[in-house]
Amino acid sequence: MLPRMPIFPLSVVLFPGATLPLHIFEPRYRRMLADCLAGDRRFGITPAGSGQEAPDPGAVGCLAEVRVNQELPDGRSNIVVMGGMRFVIRRLLPDAAPYYVAAVETFDDEAGSDPPDDRVVRLREVFLQYQELQRHLNDLEPGEVELPADGLSLSFHAAAAADCDAAIKLRLLAERSTAQRVEALLLLLPVLTSATERALDVHRRAHTNGKGGAQSGLATGS
């Protein structure tokens, strides 16, 4: 029998090993959270279905384990979840709960699909370059970077951090070959890096008023 899993359709994509902050405010998902906290603290995150919120059979998602729960006075909650195993929705199940419940089948990457070591090294280099530009773009302080050593974990880490469309992230999540995911990221990240370089140039020009010097601090108009 396939496992039963509460399902939370969202427009964001969770990857194994990644953390994700969520704000729970709808009554049915408050109930889902309460039920999860009373049980194994897990639910599934999938994209919404085609033309409706209910996820489609065959949709790929990721198990989310609640690691932090901050309940607010009005019943809403701020939570942080960590991604676990990936799964495929086989069918939605009738259930008395006000949220979706589905029969799911978990999966891993295919055995023997590990990338060559040199491609893992290259992904690490490309991702670090992208991550450094993102740090500058978002005016973040430098910090110690710790990346996973193995290709599988590194590919999930890079995919989670990539600032790209959810549809692209879903394809990376659904990929069952680690080597193919690494190669896809080695094509994607340079494109994102170029876009970040352009955005960073605009960002820096805005800070220098486009004249290579600091802004005067005087505003025109009010």
PDB file of C-alpha atoms in Angstrom:
ATOM      1  CA  MET A   1       0.000   0.000   0.000  1.00  0.00           C
ATOM      2  CA  LEU A   2       1.297   3.430  -0.913  1.00  0.00           C
ATOM      3  CA  PRO A   3       1.861   5.913   1.931  1.00  0.00           C
ATOM      4  CA  ARG A   4      -0.816   8.534   2.609  1.00  0.00           C
ATOM      5  CA  MET A   5       0.507  12.071   2.689  1.00  0.00           C
ATOM      6  CA  PRO A   6      -1.057  15.481   3.437  1.00  0.00           C
ATOM      7  CA  ILE A   7      -0.396  17.697   0.418  1.00  0.00           C
ATOM      8  CA  PHE A   8       0.244  21.433   0.373  1.00  0.00           C
ATOM      9  CA  PRO A   9       0.130  22.794  -3.219  1.00  0.00           C
ATOM     10  CA  LEU A  10       2.520  25.731  -3.570  1.00  0.00           C
ATOM     11  CA  SER A  11       4.198  27.760  -6.297  1.00  0.00           C
ATOM     12  CA  VAL A  12       7.619  27.158  -4.732  1.00  0.00           C
ATOM     13  CA  VAL A  13       9.786  24.058  -5.143  1.00  0.00           C
ATOM     14  CA  LEU A  14      11.419  22.326  -2.183  1.00  0.00           C
ATOM     15  CA  PHE A  15      14.532  20.173  -2.690  1.00  0.00           C
ATOM     16  CA  PRO A  16      15.933  17.398  -0.497  1.00  0.00           C
ATOM     17  CA  GLY A  17      18.154  18.852   2.218  1.00  0.00           C
ATOM     18  CA  ALA A  18      16.990  22.437   1.615  1.00  0.00           C
ATOM     19  CA  THR A  19      15.152  24.556   4.152  1.00  0.00           C
ATOM     20  CA  LEU A  20      12.112  26.687   3.356  1.00  0.00           C
ATOM     21  CA  PRO A  21      10.262  29.225   5.531  1.00  0.00           C
ATOM     22  CA  LEU A  22       6.480  29.198   5.170  1.00  0.00           C
ATOM     23  CA  HIS A  23       3.645  31.302   6.561  1.00  0.00           C
ATOM     24  CA  ILE A  24       0.548  29.211   7.309  1.00  0.00           C
ATOM     25  CA  PHE A  25      -2.645  31.256   7.418  1.00  0.00           C
ATOM     26  CA  GLU A  26      -5.500  29.426   5.646  1.00  0.00           C
ATOM     27  CA  PRO A  27      -7.713  27.548   8.148  1.00  0.00           C
ATOM     28  CA  ARG A  28      -7.439  24.225   6.283  1.00  0.00           C
ATOM     29  CA  TYR A  29      -3.642  24.383   6.279  1.00  0.00           C
ATOM     30  CA  ARG A  30      -3.609  25.423   9.917  1.00  0.00           C
ATOM     31  CA  ARG A  31      -5.472  22.175  10.498  1.00  0.00           C
ATOM     32  CA  MET A  32      -2.975  20.314   8.324  1.00  0.00           C
ATOM     33  CA  LEU A  33      -0.086  21.739  10.334  1.00  0.00           C
ATOM     34  CA  ALA A  34      -1.736  20.797  13.632  1.00  0.00           C
ATOM     35  CA  ASP A  35      -2.299  17.238  12.381  1.00  0.00           C
ATOM     36  CA  CYS A  36       1.293  16.989  11.140  1.00  0.00           C
ATOM     37  CA  LEU A  37       2.714  18.248  14.443  1.00  0.00           C
ATOM     38  CA  ALA A  38       0.635  15.655  16.259  1.00  0.00           C
ATOM     39  CA  GLY A  39       2.020  12.972  13.956  1.00  0.00           C
ATOM     40  CA  ASP A  40       5.358  12.620  12.131  1.00  0.00           C
ATOM     41  CA  ARG A  41       5.666  16.378  11.362  1.00  0.00           C
ATOM     42  CA  ARG A  42       5.694  15.743   7.600  1.00  0.00           C
ATOM     43  CA  PHE A  43       3.608  16.820   4.634  1.00  0.00           C
ATOM     44  CA  GLY A  44       4.192  16.982   0.902  1.00  0.00           C
ATOM     45  CA  ILE A  45       4.788  20.094  -1.203  1.00  0.00           C
ATOM     46  CA  THR A  46       3.754  19.900  -4.852  1.00  0.00           C
ATOM     47  CA  PRO A  47       2.782  22.385  -7.552  1.00  0.00           C
ATOM     48  CA  ALA A  48      -0.892  23.164  -7.961  1.00  0.00           C
ATOM     49  CA  GLY A  49      -2.703  21.213 -10.645  1.00  0.00           C
ATOM     50  CA  SER A  50      -3.492  22.346 -14.160  1.00  0.00           C
ATOM     51  CA  GLY A  51      -6.371  24.806 -13.946  1.00  0.00           C
ATOM     52  CA  GLN A  52      -7.051  24.076 -10.290  1.00  0.00           C
ATOM     53  CA  GLU A  53      -5.327  23.967  -6.928  1.00  0.00           C
ATOM     54  CA  ALA A  54      -5.648  20.213  -6.455  1.00  0.00           C
ATOM     55  CA  PRO A  55      -2.396  18.535  -7.550  1.00  0.00           C
ATOM     56  CA  ASP A  56      -2.525  16.299 -10.608  1.00  0.00           C
ATOM     57  CA  PRO A  57      -1.758  12.575 -10.464  1.00  0.00           C
ATOM     58  CA  GLY A  58       1.830  12.156 -11.594  1.00  0.00           C
ATOM     59  CA  ALA A  59       2.933  15.452 -10.047  1.00  0.00           C
ATOM     60  CA  VAL A  60       6.365  15.353  -8.433  1.00  0.00           C
ATOM     61  CA  GLY A  61       6.876  16.831  -4.993  1.00  0.00           C
ATOM     62  CA  CYS A  62       9.126  16.749  -1.958  1.00  0.00           C
ATOM     63  CA  LEU A  63       8.404  15.694   1.602  1.00  0.00           C
ATOM     64  CA  ALA A  64       8.646  18.596   4.052  1.00  0.00           C
ATOM     65  CA  GLU A  65       9.500  17.999   7.701  1.00  0.00           C
ATOM     66  CA  VAL A  66       8.592  20.777  10.131  1.00  0.00           C
ATOM     67  CA  ARG A  67      11.774  21.794  11.966  1.00  0.00           C
ATOM     68  CA  VAL A  68      10.616  25.115  13.459  1.00  0.00           C
ATOM     69  CA  ASN A  69       7.079  26.116  14.398  1.00  0.00           C
ATOM     70  CA  GLN A  70       6.189  29.591  15.664  1.00  0.00           C
ATOM     71  CA  GLU A  71       2.486  29.845  16.428  1.00  0.00           C
ATOM     72  CA  LEU A  72       1.126  33.392  16.346  1.00  0.00           C
ATOM     73  CA  PRO A  73      -1.622  34.697  18.667  1.00  0.00           C
ATOM     74  CA  ASP A  74      -4.248  34.754  15.899  1.00  0.00           C
ATOM     75  CA  GLY A  75      -3.707  31.101  14.953  1.00  0.00           C
ATOM     76  CA  ARG A  76      -1.393  31.672  12.021  1.00  0.00           C
ATOM     77  CA  SER A  77       2.072  30.100  12.104  1.00  0.00           C
ATOM     78  CA  ASN A  78       5.543  30.743  10.769  1.00  0.00           C
ATOM     79  CA  ILE A  79       7.339  27.482  10.131  1.00  0.00           C
ATOM     80  CA  VAL A  80      10.603  26.274   8.660  1.00  0.00           C
ATOM     81  CA  VAL A  81      10.618  22.936   6.866  1.00  0.00           C
ATOM     82  CA  MET A  82      13.440  20.771   5.567  1.00  0.00           C
ATOM     83  CA  GLY A  83      13.151  18.795   2.351  1.00  0.00           C
ATOM     84  CA  GLY A  84      13.185  15.015   2.555  1.00  0.00           C
ATOM     85  CA  MET A  85      12.537  12.384  -0.082  1.00  0.00           C
ATOM     86  CA  ARG A  86      10.963  13.163  -3.430  1.00  0.00           C
ATOM     87  CA  PHE A  87       7.681  11.543  -4.406  1.00  0.00           C
ATOM     88  CA  VAL A  88       5.147  11.142  -7.182  1.00  0.00           C
ATOM     89  CA  ILE A  89       1.426  11.574  -6.518  1.00  0.00           C
ATOM     90  CA  ARG A  90      -0.350   8.433  -7.656  1.00  0.00           C
ATOM     91  CA  ARG A  91      -3.874   9.499  -6.736  1.00  0.00           C
ATOM     92  CA  LEU A  92      -5.803  11.833  -4.470  1.00  0.00           C
ATOM     93  CA  LEU A  93      -7.632  10.066  -1.657  1.00  0.00           C
ATOM     94  CA  PRO A  94     -11.051  10.774  -0.176  1.00  0.00           C
ATOM     95  CA  ASP A  95     -10.534  12.044   3.337  1.00  0.00           C
ATOM     96  CA  ALA A  96     -12.498  13.885   6.023  1.00  0.00           C
ATOM     97  CA  ALA A  97      -9.663  16.387   6.412  1.00  0.00           C
ATOM     98  CA  PRO A  98     -10.223  19.815   4.791  1.00  0.00           C
ATOM     99  CA  TYR A  99      -6.838  19.612   3.012  1.00  0.00           C
ATOM    100  CA  TYR A 100      -5.657  17.325   0.210  1.00  0.00           C
ATOM    101  CA  VAL A 101      -4.445  13.824   1.005  1.00  0.00           C
ATOM    102  CA  ALA A 102      -2.735  11.657  -1.613  1.00  0.00           C
ATOM    103  CA  ALA A 103      -1.226   8.229  -2.084  1.00  0.00           C
ATOM    104  CA  VAL A 104       2.415   8.893  -2.943  1.00  0.00           C
ATOM    105  CA  GLU A 105       5.372   6.859  -4.151  1.00  0.00           C
ATOM    106  CA  THR A 106       8.832   8.021  -3.095  1.00  0.00           C
ATOM    107  CA  PHE A 107      11.865   7.749  -5.365  1.00  0.00           C
ATOM    108  CA  ASP A 108      15.619   8.336  -5.448  1.00  0.00           C
ATOM    109  CA  ASP A 109      18.058   9.001  -8.249  1.00  0.00           C
ATOM    110  CA  GLU A 110      18.874   5.974 -10.365  1.00  0.00           C
ATOM    111  CA  ALA A 111      21.721   3.758  -9.228  1.00  0.00           C
ATOM    112  CA  GLY A 112      24.848   4.265 -11.296  1.00  0.00           C
ATOM    113  CA  SER A 113      23.902   7.789 -12.416  1.00  0.00           C
ATOM    114  CA  ASP A 114      26.678   9.535 -10.482  1.00  0.00           C
ATOM    115  CA  PRO A 115      28.522  12.211 -12.469  1.00  0.00           C
ATOM    116  CA  PRO A 116      32.293  12.096 -13.072  1.00  0.00           C
ATOM    117  CA  ASP A 117      34.322  13.769 -10.335  1.00  0.00           C
ATOM    118  CA  ASP A 118      35.534  16.525 -12.650  1.00  0.00           C
ATOM    119  CA  ARG A 119      31.949  17.558 -13.436  1.00  0.00           C
ATOM    120  CA  VAL A 120      31.156  17.789  -9.714  1.00  0.00           C
ATOM    121  CA  VAL A 121      34.242  19.978  -9.251  1.00  0.00           C
ATOM    122  CA  ARG A 122      33.133  22.146 -12.171  1.00  0.00           C
ATOM    123  CA  LEU A 123      29.619  22.514 -10.740  1.00  0.00           C
ATOM    124  CA  ARG A 124      31.112  23.596  -7.440  1.00  0.00           C
ATOM    125  CA  GLU A 125      33.198  26.278  -9.192  1.00  0.00           C
ATOM    126  CA  VAL A 126      30.317  27.574 -11.309  1.00  0.00           C
ATOM    127  CA  PHE A 127      27.921  27.644  -8.382  1.00  0.00           C
ATOM    128  CA  LEU A 128      30.369  29.489  -6.110  1.00  0.00           C
ATOM    129  CA  GLN A 129      30.789  32.177  -8.781  1.00  0.00           C
ATOM    130  CA  TYR A 130      27.005  32.531  -9.095  1.00  0.00           C
ATOM    131  CA  GLN A 131      26.507  32.563  -5.322  1.00  0.00           C
ATOM    132  CA  GLU A 132      29.147  35.277  -4.842  1.00  0.00           C
ATOM    133  CA  LEU A 133      27.426  37.551  -7.374  1.00  0.00           C
ATOM    134  CA  GLN A 134      24.068  36.933  -5.711  1.00  0.00           C
ATOM    135  CA  ARG A 135      25.589  37.924  -2.377  1.00  0.00           C
ATOM    136  CA  HIS A 136      26.806  41.229  -3.811  1.00  0.00           C
ATOM    137  CA  LEU A 137      23.482  41.854  -5.561  1.00  0.00           C
ATOM    138  CA  ASN A 138      21.582  41.421  -2.309  1.00  0.00           C
ATOM    139  CA  ASP A 139      24.107  43.442  -0.255  1.00  0.00           C
ATOM    140  CA  LEU A 140      24.840  40.481   1.999  1.00  0.00           C
ATOM    141  CA  GLU A 141      27.886  40.279   4.220  1.00  0.00           C
ATOM    142  CA  PRO A 142      30.506  37.707   3.213  1.00  0.00           C
ATOM    143  CA  GLY A 143      30.240  34.438   5.064  1.00  0.00           C
ATOM    144  CA  GLU A 144      31.835  31.032   5.155  1.00  0.00           C
ATOM    145  CA  VAL A 145      30.513  28.855   2.332  1.00  0.00           C
ATOM    146  CA  GLU A 146      30.012  25.181   3.031  1.00  0.00           C
ATOM    147  CA  LEU A 147      28.924  23.096   0.076  1.00  0.00           C
ATOM    148  CA  PRO A 148      28.109  19.371   0.012  1.00  0.00           C
ATOM    149  CA  ALA A 149      30.965  17.229  -1.247  1.00  0.00           C
ATOM    150  CA  ASP A 150      28.971  14.614  -3.168  1.00  0.00           C
ATOM    151  CA  GLY A 151      27.370  15.270  -6.542  1.00  0.00           C
ATOM    152  CA  LEU A 152      23.828  14.355  -5.500  1.00  0.00           C
ATOM    153  CA  SER A 153      23.638  16.694  -2.516  1.00  0.00           C
ATOM    154  CA  LEU A 154      25.512  19.455  -4.364  1.00  0.00           C
ATOM    155  CA  SER A 155      23.082  19.256  -7.280  1.00  0.00           C
ATOM    156  CA  PHE A 156      20.098  19.649  -4.952  1.00  0.00           C
ATOM    157  CA  HIS A 157      21.800  22.508  -3.094  1.00  0.00           C
ATOM    158  CA  ALA A 158      22.574  24.388  -6.322  1.00  0.00           C
ATOM    159  CA  ALA A 159      19.105  23.756  -7.754  1.00  0.00           C
ATOM    160  CA  ALA A 160      17.455  25.076  -4.593  1.00  0.00           C
ATOM    161  CA  ALA A 161      19.566  28.257  -4.650  1.00  0.00           C
ATOM    162  CA  ALA A 162      19.144  28.979  -8.361  1.00  0.00           C
ATOM    163  CA  ASP A 163      16.954  32.029  -8.998  1.00  0.00           C
ATOM    164  CA  CYS A 164      14.912  30.677 -11.890  1.00  0.00           C
ATOM    165  CA  ASP A 165      11.353  29.762 -12.860  1.00  0.00           C
ATOM    166  CA  ALA A 166       9.530  27.146 -10.816  1.00  0.00           C
ATOM    167  CA  ALA A 167       9.000  25.073 -13.973  1.00  0.00           C
ATOM    168  CA  ILE A 168      12.776  24.717 -14.381  1.00  0.00           C
ATOM    169  CA  LYS A 169      13.171  23.818 -10.727  1.00  0.00           C
ATOM    170  CA  LEU A 170      10.463  21.169 -11.065  1.00  0.00           C
ATOM    171  CA  ARG A 171      12.341  19.560 -13.955  1.00  0.00           C
ATOM    172  CA  LEU A 172      15.491  19.485 -11.842  1.00  0.00           C
ATOM    173  CA  LEU A 173      13.526  17.985  -8.946  1.00  0.00           C
ATOM    174  CA  ALA A 174      11.971  15.293 -11.147  1.00  0.00           C
ATOM    175  CA  GLU A 175      15.276  14.321 -12.810  1.00  0.00           C
ATOM    176  CA  ARG A 176      16.335  10.834 -11.691  1.00  0.00           C
ATOM    177  CA  SER A 177      19.901  10.932 -13.017  1.00  0.00           C
ATOM    178  CA  THR A 178      22.382  12.799 -10.845  1.00  0.00           C
ATOM    179  CA  ALA A 179      24.720  13.212 -13.818  1.00  0.00           C
ATOM    180  CA  GLN A 180      21.949  14.696 -15.973  1.00  0.00           C
ATOM    181  CA  ARG A 181      20.950  17.120 -13.193  1.00  0.00           C
ATOM    182  CA  VAL A 182      24.576  18.232 -12.829  1.00  0.00           C
ATOM    183  CA  GLU A 183      24.860  18.793 -16.592  1.00  0.00           C
ATOM    184  CA  ALA A 184      21.580  20.737 -16.623  1.00  0.00           C
ATOM    185  CA  LEU A 185      22.886  22.982 -13.853  1.00  0.00           C
ATOM    186  CA  LEU A 186      26.169  23.497 -15.702  1.00  0.00           C
ATOM    187  CA  LEU A 187      24.106  24.878 -18.577  1.00  0.00           C
ATOM    188  CA  LEU A 188      21.699  26.870 -16.394  1.00  0.00           C
ATOM    189  CA  LEU A 189      24.030  28.528 -13.885  1.00  0.00           C
ATOM    190  CA  PRO A 190      26.196  30.423 -16.430  1.00  0.00           C
ATOM    191  CA  VAL A 191      23.002  31.918 -17.893  1.00  0.00           C
ATOM    192  CA  LEU A 192      21.843  32.952 -14.417  1.00  0.00           C
ATOM    193  CA  THR A 193      25.316  34.263 -13.640  1.00  0.00           C
ATOM    194  CA  SER A 194      25.258  36.513 -16.715  1.00  0.00           C
ATOM    195  CA  ALA A 195      21.821  37.827 -15.741  1.00  0.00           C
ATOM    196  CA  THR A 196      23.070  38.469 -12.202  1.00  0.00           C
ATOM    197  CA  GLU A 197      26.119  40.344 -13.533  1.00  0.00           C
ATOM    198  CA  ARG A 198      23.833  42.639 -15.529  1.00  0.00           C
ATOM    199  CA  ALA A 199      21.545  43.184 -12.540  1.00  0.00           C
ATOM    200  CA  LEU A 200      24.557  43.876 -10.334  1.00  0.00           C
ATOM    201  CA  ASP A 201      25.838  46.489 -12.786  1.00  0.00           C
ATOM    202  CA  VAL A 202      22.468  48.278 -12.641  1.00  0.00           C
ATOM    203  CA  HIS A 203      22.464  47.910  -8.855  1.00  0.00           C
ATOM    204  CA  ARG A 204      25.892  49.516  -8.548  1.00  0.00           C
ATOM    205  CA  ARG A 205      25.000  52.319 -10.951  1.00  0.00           C
ATOM    206  CA  ALA A 206      21.921  53.072  -8.870  1.00  0.00           C
ATOM    207  CA  HIS A 207      24.099  53.373  -5.779  1.00  0.00           C
ATOM    208  CA  THR A 208      26.468  55.753  -7.564  1.00  0.00           C
ATOM    209  CA  ASN A 209      23.735  57.751  -9.322  1.00  0.00           C
ATOM    210  CA  GLY A 210      25.076  56.450 -12.660  1.00  0.00           C
ATOM    211  CA  LYS A 211      28.069  58.835 -12.490  1.00  0.00           C
ATOM    212  CA  GLY A 212      30.662  56.713 -10.765  1.00  0.00           C
ATOM    213  CA  GLY A 213      30.362  58.654  -7.514  1.00  0.00           C
ATOM    214  CA  ALA A 214      28.271  58.438  -4.413  1.00  0.00           C
ATOM    215  CA  GLN A 215      24.803  59.860  -4.459  1.00  0.00           C
ATOM    216  CA  SER A 216      24.485  63.298  -2.923  1.00  0.00           C
ATOM    217  CA  GLY A 217      21.738  62.271  -0.530  1.00  0.00           C
ATOM    218  CA  LEU A 218      19.577  65.160  -1.738  1.00  0.00           C
ATOM    219  CA  ALA A 219      16.208  64.162  -3.124  1.00  0.00           C
ATOM    220  CA  THR A 220      14.532  66.059  -5.936  1.00  0.00           C
ATOM    221  CA  GLY A 221      10.791  66.359  -5.673  1.00  0.00           C
ATOM    222  CA  SER A 222       8.790  65.165  -2.701  1.00  0.00           C
TER     223      SER A 222
END
